[in-house]
Tab-separated table of C-alpha atoms in Angstrom:
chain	number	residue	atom	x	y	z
R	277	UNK	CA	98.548	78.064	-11.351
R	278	UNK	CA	94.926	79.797	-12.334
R	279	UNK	CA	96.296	83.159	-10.199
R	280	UNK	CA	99.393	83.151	-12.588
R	281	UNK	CA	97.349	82.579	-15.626
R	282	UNK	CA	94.828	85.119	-14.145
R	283	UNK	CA	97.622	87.719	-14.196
R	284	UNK	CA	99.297	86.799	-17.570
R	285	UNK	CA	95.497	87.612	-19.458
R	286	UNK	CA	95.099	90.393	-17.434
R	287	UNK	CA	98.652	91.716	-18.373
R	288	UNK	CA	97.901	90.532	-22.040
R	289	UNK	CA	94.458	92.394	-22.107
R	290	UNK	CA	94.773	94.759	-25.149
R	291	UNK	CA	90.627	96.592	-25.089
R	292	UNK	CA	88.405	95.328	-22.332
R	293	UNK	CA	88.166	93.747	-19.056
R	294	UNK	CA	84.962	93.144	-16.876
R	295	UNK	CA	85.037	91.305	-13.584
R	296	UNK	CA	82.340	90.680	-11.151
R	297	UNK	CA	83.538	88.974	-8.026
R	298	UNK	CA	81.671	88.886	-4.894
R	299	UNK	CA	84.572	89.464	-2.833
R	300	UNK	CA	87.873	91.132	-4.047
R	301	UNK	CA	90.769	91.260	-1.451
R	302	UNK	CA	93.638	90.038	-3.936
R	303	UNK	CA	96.202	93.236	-4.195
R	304	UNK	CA	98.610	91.381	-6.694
R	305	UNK	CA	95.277	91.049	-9.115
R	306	UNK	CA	94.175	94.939	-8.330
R	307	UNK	CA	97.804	96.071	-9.351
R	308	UNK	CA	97.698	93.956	-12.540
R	309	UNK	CA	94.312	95.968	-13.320
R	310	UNK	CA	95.299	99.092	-12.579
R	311	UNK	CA	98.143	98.316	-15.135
R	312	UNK	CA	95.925	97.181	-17.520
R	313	UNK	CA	93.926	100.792	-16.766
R	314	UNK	CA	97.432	102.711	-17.381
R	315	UNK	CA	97.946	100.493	-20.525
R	316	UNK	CA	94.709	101.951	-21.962
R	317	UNK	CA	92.854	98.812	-21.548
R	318	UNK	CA	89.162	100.127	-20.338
R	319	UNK	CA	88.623	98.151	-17.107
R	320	UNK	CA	84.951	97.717	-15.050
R	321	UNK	CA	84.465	95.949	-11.775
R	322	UNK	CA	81.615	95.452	-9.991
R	323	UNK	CA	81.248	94.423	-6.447
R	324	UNK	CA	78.183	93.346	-3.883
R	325	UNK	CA	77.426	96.407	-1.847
R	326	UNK	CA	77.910	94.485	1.397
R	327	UNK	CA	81.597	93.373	0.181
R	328	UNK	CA	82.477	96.997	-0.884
R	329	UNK	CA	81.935	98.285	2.169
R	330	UNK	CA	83.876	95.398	4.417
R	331	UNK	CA	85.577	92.473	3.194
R	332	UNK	CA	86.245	94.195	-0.274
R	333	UNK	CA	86.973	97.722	0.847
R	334	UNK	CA	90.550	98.266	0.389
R	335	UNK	CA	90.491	96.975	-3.183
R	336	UNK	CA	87.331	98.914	-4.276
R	337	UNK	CA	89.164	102.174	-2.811
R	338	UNK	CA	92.453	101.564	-4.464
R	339	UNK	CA	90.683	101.023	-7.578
R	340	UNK	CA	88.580	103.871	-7.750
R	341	UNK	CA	91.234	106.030	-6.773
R	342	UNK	CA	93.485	104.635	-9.937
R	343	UNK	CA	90.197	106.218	-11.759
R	344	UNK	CA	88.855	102.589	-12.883
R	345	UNK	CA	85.488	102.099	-12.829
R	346	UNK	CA	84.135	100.029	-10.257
R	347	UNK	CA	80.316	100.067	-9.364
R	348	UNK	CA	78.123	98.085	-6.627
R	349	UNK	CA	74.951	96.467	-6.826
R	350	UNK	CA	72.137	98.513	-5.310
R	351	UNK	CA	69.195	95.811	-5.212
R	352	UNK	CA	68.782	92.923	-2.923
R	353	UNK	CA	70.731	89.781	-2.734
R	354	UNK	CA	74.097	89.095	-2.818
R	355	UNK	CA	76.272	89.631	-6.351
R	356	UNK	CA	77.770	86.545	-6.084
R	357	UNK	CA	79.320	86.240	-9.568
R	358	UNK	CA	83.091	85.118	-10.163
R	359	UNK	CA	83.801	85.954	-13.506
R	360	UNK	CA	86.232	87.779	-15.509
R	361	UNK	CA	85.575	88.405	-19.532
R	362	UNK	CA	88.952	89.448	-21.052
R	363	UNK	CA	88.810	91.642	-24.441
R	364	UNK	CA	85.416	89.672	-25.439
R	365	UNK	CA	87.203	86.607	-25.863
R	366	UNK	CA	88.097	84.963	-22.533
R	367	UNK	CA	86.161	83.822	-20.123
R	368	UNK	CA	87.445	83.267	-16.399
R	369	UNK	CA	84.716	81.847	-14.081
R	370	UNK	CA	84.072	79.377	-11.330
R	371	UNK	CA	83.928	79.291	-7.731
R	372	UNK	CA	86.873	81.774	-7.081
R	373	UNK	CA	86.519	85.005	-5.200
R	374	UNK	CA	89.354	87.074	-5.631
R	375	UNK	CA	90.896	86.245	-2.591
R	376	UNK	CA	94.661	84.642	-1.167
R	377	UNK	CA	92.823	82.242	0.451
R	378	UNK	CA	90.808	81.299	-3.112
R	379	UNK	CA	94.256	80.975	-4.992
R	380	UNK	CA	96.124	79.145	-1.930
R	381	UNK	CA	94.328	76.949	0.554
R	382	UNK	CA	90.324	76.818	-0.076
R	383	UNK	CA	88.987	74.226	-2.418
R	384	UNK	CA	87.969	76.407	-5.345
R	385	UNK	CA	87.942	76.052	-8.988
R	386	UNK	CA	88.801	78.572	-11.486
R	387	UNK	CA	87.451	77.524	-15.636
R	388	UNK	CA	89.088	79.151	-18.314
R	389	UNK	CA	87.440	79.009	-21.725
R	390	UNK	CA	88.649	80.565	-24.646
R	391	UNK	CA	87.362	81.374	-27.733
R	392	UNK	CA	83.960	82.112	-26.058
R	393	UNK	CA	81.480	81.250	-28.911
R	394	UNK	CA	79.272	83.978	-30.021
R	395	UNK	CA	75.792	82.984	-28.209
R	396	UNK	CA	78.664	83.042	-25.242
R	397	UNK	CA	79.218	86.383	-25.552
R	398	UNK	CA	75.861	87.220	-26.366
R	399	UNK	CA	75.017	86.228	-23.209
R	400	UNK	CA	78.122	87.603	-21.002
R	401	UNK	CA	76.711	90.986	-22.657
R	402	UNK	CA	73.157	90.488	-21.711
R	403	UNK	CA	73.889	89.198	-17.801
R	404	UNK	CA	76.825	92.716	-17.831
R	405	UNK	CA	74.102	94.761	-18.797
R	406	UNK	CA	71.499	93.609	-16.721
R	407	UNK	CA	73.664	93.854	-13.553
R	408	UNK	CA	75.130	97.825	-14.883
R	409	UNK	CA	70.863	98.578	-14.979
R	410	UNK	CA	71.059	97.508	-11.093
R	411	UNK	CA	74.518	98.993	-10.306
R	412	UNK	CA	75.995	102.673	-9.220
R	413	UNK	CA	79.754	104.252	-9.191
């Protein structure tokens, strides 16, 4: 159920989407951003290093190459966010890489909470920046 929805806001997205998800491996929710992309929508991801270059490498390649911007983290630790902010209004977060096994079998738990207030988005902009200041193409 929270893949489907997942898709159907992603497919919906009309100005922005942002995700951060520590790992990214899910090609069904890659295409749907790469849609959004072709749509017009203006679409940022941002991996850990480590998972670009491994467990997320096939996804941050096929992205890039769609010309979407995706960026890593350059400083220590892991980027272990799961979160996906959907034209400044909705907020998809929880324990969820973007992963089969996330959607399918693991025990995981995916929050969706719309309208995000504005001290909500306040801070969604705040923690985005802060990560861009530590993050490359």
């Amino acid at each position: 159920m929270a893949l489907n929805k997942i898709k159907k806001l992603i497919d919906s997205a009309q100005k922005t989407i942002q995700v951060a998800s520590y790992t990214f491996t899910h090609m069904d929710l890659c295409d749907a951003l790469i849609r959004a992309h072709k749509r017009g929508v203006h679409v940022q991801v941002l991996f850990d290093k480590e998972s670009s270059n491994y467990t997320s490498q096939k996804v941050f390649q096929k992205l890039k190459k769609a010309h979407i911007q995706v960026y890593t983290r350059t400083i220590q630790g892991l980027m272990h966010h799961k979160f996906s902010l959907i034209d400044n209004e909705y907020l998809i977060t929880g324990s969820a890489n973007w992963t089969k096994a996330a959607f399918s079998i693991n025990d995981d738990i995916s929050m969706f909470i719309y309208p995000i207030t504005n001290p909500q988005k306040n801070f969604m902009k705040k923690n985005w920046d802060e990560m861009m200041c530590h993050s490359t193409m």
